[in-house]
Amino acid sequence: MPSRAATEFRYEKLTWPEINDAVDMGKVCILPCGAVEQHGPHLPLDVDLVCPGGVAKGAGMNMPDKILVLPIVAYGYTGHVMDFPGTINNDFEHFMHHVLDITKSLAYHGFKKIILLNGHGSNWSNLDLVARRTNLETDAECVPICWWQLLSVDKAFMPKWRQSKFPGGCAHACELETSMYLYLDGDNVRKDLIKSGDISFNNDNSPFNWVDLYGAGPATGISWTSSYSDTGVLGEAELATAESSVDMSRIFTRARRTCARIGIARSRRCRFRGGSGRWRKYYQRFGLPK
């Protein structure tokens, strides 16, 4: 009887023998990582769960023989947003150790390819370090990526959907996040409360200090969100209409396909290892694989 691992993309639905089968099949593990935080008056607190979770699920459903999607890491680093009620902060060290424990567990069981699919911007630097440590401390290869960056792989695709200004039109609870949520869970969008919001320091037009989902100034410093936004909306949310949510099907399809391609197309490169004994001592000191 064929193993269920060949057709099931949901990690938690497999049995332990089926996990061994999934390892033998060389399946790519996708770990969505999000946050519970404010997204303005019009979007629920789970935007950063619904969006990466939806992309990961879409990739898994499209290629169940090649992908396993893990349950989402629901709480991320959101300390700067705590002035807005409902936001749940996870200390950055706790967050990193939590995700690293997951990637190390996957590597221990034999999985070789892991994608950290991020849904919350301020998780990024933490997930980057987690991926680096996973690569150095295990035999697996781990790559982090934000779901919205999947849309930037094809340079000709971005102008086909983005209407908002750059920079600042897409940042938080913006055109893109609102459109994606309308597409994935439109009934829970407070459509009568959709209103665009400015990022106050972007209005200074400084070449050094500005922010957008798709870029930032070379000297941009992020502090309390409430110091540069009264509503928590950073961008042109009003451009996300019911019509734009229909167009999101193209964006969603592009995102999930690109996500699936990342892990499958990658191959681990061989390392150059110096023969000096001092390097062996270095590996032993930091617990790195030799």
Short mmCIF file of C-alpha atoms in Angstrom, two decimals:
data_model
loop_
_atom_site.label_atom_id
_atom_site.label_comp_id
_atom_site.label_asym_id
_atom_site.label_seq_id
_atom_site.Cartn_x
_atom_site.Cartn_y
_atom_site.Cartn_z
CA MET A 1 0.00 0.00 0.00
CA PRO A 2 1.45 3.40 -1.01
CA SER A 3 2.54 5.64 1.84
CA ARG A 4 0.26 8.55 2.66
CA ALA A 5 3.41 10.70 2.66
CA ALA A 6 3.20 10.75 -1.14
CA THR A 7 -0.11 12.63 -1.15
CA GLU A 8 -0.30 14.47 2.20
CA PHE A 9 1.25 17.94 2.47
CA ARG A 10 0.25 18.60 6.09
CA TYR A 11 3.16 17.64 8.33
CA GLU A 12 1.04 17.07 11.42
CA LYS A 13 -1.27 14.62 9.61
CA LEU A 14 1.50 12.06 9.05
CA THR A 15 2.44 9.24 11.39
CA TRP A 16 6.04 8.71 12.46
CA PRO A 17 6.65 5.91 9.92
CA GLU A 18 5.20 8.19 7.24
CA ILE A 19 7.63 10.92 8.31
CA ASN A 20 10.45 8.49 7.48
CA ASP A 21 8.85 7.98 4.08
CA ALA A 22 8.66 11.76 3.55
CA VAL A 23 12.36 12.05 4.40
CA ASP A 24 13.18 9.31 1.88
CA MET A 25 11.14 11.17 -0.73
CA GLY A 26 13.26 14.29 -0.17
CA LYS A 27 10.30 16.48 0.70
CA VAL A 28 10.85 20.19 1.29
CA CYS A 29 9.57 21.46 4.66
CA ILE A 30 7.86 24.86 4.72
CA LEU A 31 7.54 26.49 8.15
CA PRO A 32 5.26 29.56 8.05
CA CYS A 33 6.25 32.16 10.67
CA GLY A 34 3.93 35.01 11.54
CA ALA A 35 2.68 37.24 14.34
CA VAL A 36 -0.47 38.34 16.10
CA GLU A 37 -0.52 42.13 15.84
CA GLN A 38 -2.63 45.11 14.91
CA HIS A 39 -3.33 45.83 11.25
CA GLY A 40 -5.37 48.99 11.52
CA PRO A 41 -9.11 49.33 12.13
CA HIS A 42 -10.05 47.27 9.05
CA LEU A 43 -7.97 44.07 9.30
CA PRO A 44 -7.98 41.38 12.02
CA LEU A 45 -4.97 40.61 14.19
CA ASP A 46 -4.14 37.44 12.24
CA VAL A 47 -3.05 38.99 8.93
CA ASP A 48 0.51 37.76 9.40
CA LEU A 49 -0.84 34.25 9.98
CA VAL A 50 -3.41 34.10 7.20
CA CYS A 51 -1.12 35.39 4.44
CA PRO A 52 1.97 33.17 4.84
CA GLY A 53 -0.23 30.28 5.93
CA GLY A 54 -2.32 30.65 2.79
CA VAL A 55 0.72 30.78 0.51
CA ALA A 56 2.28 27.74 2.20
CA LYS A 57 -0.97 25.77 2.03
CA GLY A 58 -1.37 26.69 -1.63
CA ALA A 59 2.14 25.46 -2.41
CA GLY A 60 1.53 22.24 -0.52
CA MET A 61 -1.79 21.55 -2.23
CA ASN A 62 -0.17 22.19 -5.60
CA MET A 63 2.78 19.84 -4.99
CA PRO A 64 1.84 17.42 -2.20
CA ASP A 65 4.40 14.86 -3.35
CA LYS A 66 7.26 17.31 -2.84
CA ILE A 67 6.24 19.61 0.04
CA LEU A 68 5.35 19.34 3.72
CA VAL A 69 3.80 22.36 5.43
CA LEU A 70 4.27 22.58 9.19
CA PRO A 71 1.85 24.24 11.63
CA ILE A 72 2.52 27.96 11.73
CA VAL A 73 4.72 29.67 14.31
CA ALA A 74 2.04 32.09 15.46
CA TYR A 75 3.81 34.58 17.73
CA GLY A 76 6.64 36.78 16.46
CA TYR A 77 8.72 39.79 17.45
CA THR A 78 6.30 42.74 17.72
CA GLY A 79 7.63 44.84 20.61
CA HIS A 80 7.48 48.09 18.63
CA VAL A 81 3.73 47.63 18.01
CA MET A 82 2.65 47.07 21.60
CA ASP A 83 0.98 50.51 21.86
CA PHE A 84 -1.85 49.05 19.76
CA PRO A 85 -4.08 46.69 21.79
CA GLY A 86 -4.24 43.05 20.75
CA THR A 87 -0.61 42.78 19.69
CA ILE A 88 1.23 39.83 21.28
CA ASN A 89 5.00 40.16 21.59
CA ASN A 90 7.41 37.25 21.66
CA ASP A 91 10.87 38.21 22.95
CA PHE A 92 13.26 38.01 20.03
CA GLU A 93 15.54 35.47 21.70
CA HIS A 94 12.61 33.25 22.65
CA PHE A 95 11.33 33.52 19.09
CA MET A 96 14.67 32.61 17.54
CA HIS A 97 15.29 29.68 19.88
CA HIS A 98 11.75 28.41 19.28
CA VAL A 99 12.14 28.40 15.49
CA LEU A 100 15.68 27.02 15.71
CA ASP A 101 14.42 24.14 17.85
CA ILE A 102 11.95 23.34 15.08
CA THR A 103 14.52 23.45 12.25
CA LYS A 104 16.99 21.37 14.27
CA SER A 105 14.28 18.81 14.96
CA LEU A 106 13.51 18.56 11.25
CA ALA A 107 17.21 18.15 10.47
CA TYR A 108 17.57 15.51 13.18
CA HIS A 109 14.81 13.46 11.57
CA GLY A 110 16.59 13.65 8.23
CA PHE A 111 14.95 16.47 6.28
CA LYS A 112 17.49 18.33 4.14
CA LYS A 113 15.57 21.35 2.85
CA ILE A 114 13.67 23.84 4.99
CA ILE A 115 11.95 27.10 4.03
CA LEU A 116 11.10 29.68 6.70
CA LEU A 117 8.17 31.50 5.09
CA ASN A 118 7.84 34.80 6.91
CA GLY A 119 4.66 36.84 7.23
CA HIS A 120 5.82 39.61 9.58
CA GLY A 121 8.48 42.13 8.59
CA SER A 122 10.14 42.43 12.00
CA ASN A 123 10.67 38.67 12.16
CA TRP A 124 13.07 38.94 9.27
CA SER A 125 16.43 39.61 10.93
CA ASN A 126 15.66 36.96 13.53
CA LEU A 127 14.73 34.34 10.93
CA ASP A 128 17.82 35.17 8.92
CA LEU A 129 19.96 34.28 11.94
CA VAL A 130 17.94 31.12 12.57
CA ALA A 131 18.50 30.00 8.99
CA ARG A 132 22.22 30.70 9.23
CA ARG A 133 22.55 28.73 12.44
CA THR A 134 20.54 25.85 10.99
CA ASN A 135 22.89 25.73 8.01
CA LEU A 136 26.00 25.82 10.21
CA GLU A 137 24.84 23.48 12.95
CA THR A 138 22.97 20.79 11.01
CA ASP A 139 23.20 18.93 7.72
CA ALA A 140 20.05 20.63 6.43
CA GLU A 141 19.83 23.69 4.21
CA CYS A 142 17.48 26.39 5.46
CA VAL A 143 16.39 29.52 3.58
CA PRO A 144 14.23 32.39 4.92
CA ILE A 145 11.95 34.43 2.69
CA CYS A 146 9.07 36.87 3.16
CA TRP A 147 5.96 35.88 1.22
CA TRP A 148 5.65 39.29 -0.43
CA GLN A 149 9.19 39.03 -1.78
CA LEU A 150 8.08 36.03 -3.82
CA LEU A 151 6.28 38.56 -6.02
CA SER A 152 9.53 40.37 -6.84
CA VAL A 153 11.30 37.42 -8.49
CA ASP A 154 9.81 38.28 -11.87
CA LYS A 155 10.59 41.99 -12.31
CA ALA A 156 7.90 42.34 -14.95
CA PHE A 157 5.19 41.07 -12.60
CA MET A 158 5.26 43.84 -9.97
CA PRO A 159 3.95 46.66 -12.22
CA LYS A 160 1.02 44.45 -13.20
CA TRP A 161 -0.53 44.58 -9.74
CA ARG A 162 0.92 47.46 -7.71
CA GLN A 163 -0.94 50.76 -7.94
CA SER A 164 0.31 52.43 -4.77
CA LYS A 165 3.16 54.91 -4.57
CA PHE A 166 6.73 53.91 -3.86
CA PRO A 167 7.94 54.19 -1.21
CA GLY A 168 5.30 53.85 1.44
CA GLY A 169 2.23 52.71 -0.46
CA CYS A 170 2.88 49.11 0.56
CA ALA A 171 4.16 48.79 4.11
CA HIS A 172 1.62 47.51 6.66
CA ALA A 173 -2.15 46.90 6.44
CA CYS A 174 -1.61 48.42 3.00
CA GLU A 175 -2.69 47.82 -0.58
CA LEU A 176 -1.03 44.40 -0.72
CA GLU A 177 -1.90 42.99 2.72
CA THR A 178 -5.49 44.24 2.48
CA SER A 179 -5.90 42.80 -1.02
CA MET A 180 -4.43 39.45 0.00
CA TYR A 181 -6.70 39.25 3.05
CA LEU A 182 -9.72 40.17 0.95
CA TYR A 183 -8.82 37.26 -1.31
CA LEU A 184 -8.13 34.70 1.42
CA ASP A 185 -10.72 35.67 4.06
CA GLY A 186 -12.74 38.59 2.76
CA ASP A 187 -15.68 38.14 5.12
CA ASN A 188 -13.49 39.21 8.04
CA VAL A 189 -12.33 42.49 6.51
CA ARG A 190 -14.14 45.54 7.94
CA LYS A 191 -14.64 47.00 4.49
CA ASP A 192 -16.38 50.13 5.73
CA LEU A 193 -13.29 51.02 7.79
CA ILE A 194 -10.65 50.70 5.06
CA LYS A 195 -8.67 53.92 5.06
CA SER A 196 -5.14 54.70 3.89
CA GLY A 197 -2.51 55.90 6.33
CA ASP A 198 0.76 57.80 6.05
CA ILE A 199 4.15 56.93 7.47
CA SER A 200 5.05 60.30 8.97
CA PHE A 201 8.81 60.06 8.48
CA ASN A 202 8.33 59.07 4.82
CA ASN A 203 6.68 62.46 4.35
CA ASP A 204 9.99 64.14 5.22
CA ASN A 205 11.27 62.96 1.82
CA SER A 206 14.64 62.08 3.30
CA PRO A 207 16.83 60.00 0.97
CA PHE A 208 18.11 58.18 4.06
CA ASN A 209 15.02 57.46 6.16
CA TRP A 210 12.06 55.84 4.39
CA VAL A 211 10.35 52.46 4.39
CA ASP A 212 8.28 50.20 2.14
CA LEU A 213 7.69 46.44 1.95
CA TYR A 214 10.01 46.47 -1.04
CA GLY A 215 12.83 48.62 0.26
CA ALA A 216 14.10 51.01 2.92
CA GLY A 217 16.43 53.97 3.17
CA PRO A 218 20.09 53.33 4.02
CA ALA A 219 19.66 54.89 7.48
CA THR A 220 16.11 53.92 8.36
CA GLY A 221 15.51 53.40 12.06
CA ILE A 222 12.38 51.63 13.25
CA SER A 223 10.96 52.68 16.61
CA TRP A 224 7.47 52.64 18.15
CA THR A 225 4.88 52.33 15.38
CA SER A 226 2.63 54.78 17.24
CA SER A 227 5.29 57.47 16.84
CA TYR A 228 4.77 57.60 13.08
CA SER A 229 1.19 56.34 12.66
CA ASP A 230 -2.01 57.10 14.55
CA THR A 231 -4.01 54.21 13.08
CA GLY A 232 -1.45 51.48 12.45
CA VAL A 233 -2.13 51.61 8.72
CA LEU A 234 1.06 52.25 6.75
CA GLY A 235 0.17 52.62 3.10
CA GLU A 236 -2.62 53.01 0.58
CA ALA A 237 -5.13 50.48 1.84
CA GLU A 238 -7.96 52.16 -0.06
CA LEU A 239 -6.50 50.83 -3.31
CA ALA A 240 -7.43 47.34 -2.14
CA THR A 241 -10.99 46.96 -3.41
CA ALA A 242 -13.18 43.94 -3.98
CA GLU A 243 -12.08 44.05 -7.61
CA SER A 244 -8.43 44.00 -6.63
CA SER A 245 -9.05 40.94 -4.47
CA VAL A 246 -10.14 39.08 -7.60
CA ASP A 247 -6.86 40.05 -9.25
CA MET A 248 -5.10 38.69 -6.15
CA SER A 249 -5.68 35.19 -7.48
CA ARG A 250 -2.84 35.86 -9.91
CA ILE A 251 -0.63 37.16 -7.12
CA PHE A 252 -1.49 34.24 -4.84
CA THR A 253 -0.79 31.73 -7.61
CA ARG A 254 2.54 33.39 -8.39
CA ALA A 255 3.53 33.40 -4.72
CA ARG A 256 2.73 29.76 -4.03
CA ARG A 257 4.42 28.54 -7.22
CA THR A 258 7.56 30.53 -6.50
CA CYS A 259 7.58 29.28 -2.92
CA ALA A 260 7.41 25.71 -4.15
CA ARG A 261 10.24 26.25 -6.63
CA ILE A 262 12.66 27.65 -4.03
CA GLY A 263 13.34 24.47 -2.12
CA ILE A 264 13.03 22.05 -5.02
CA ALA A 265 15.46 23.91 -7.26
CA ARG A 266 18.17 24.40 -4.62
CA SER A 267 21.04 21.99 -4.15
CA ARG A 268 23.50 22.11 -1.27
CA ARG A 269 26.97 23.26 -2.30
CA CYS A 270 30.11 21.52 -1.16
CA ARG A 271 32.27 23.33 1.38
CA PHE A 272 35.98 24.01 1.22
CA ARG A 273 37.52 22.87 4.48
CA GLY A 274 41.01 23.89 5.55
CA GLY A 275 43.24 21.10 6.82
CA SER A 276 44.71 23.04 9.74
CA GLY A 277 44.06 21.63 13.18
CA ARG A 278 43.04 25.05 14.43
CA TRP A 279 39.88 24.86 12.31
CA ARG A 280 38.96 21.51 13.81
CA LYS A 281 39.30 23.06 17.26
CA TYR A 282 37.05 25.93 16.12
CA TYR A 283 34.35 23.50 15.05
CA GLN A 284 34.58 21.64 18.34
CA ARG A 285 34.45 24.84 20.38
CA PHE A 286 31.23 26.06 18.77
CA GLY A 287 29.63 22.68 18.32
CA LEU A 288 29.62 22.95 14.52
CA PRO A 289 29.52 19.87 12.26
CA LYS A 290 32.93 18.89 10.92
#
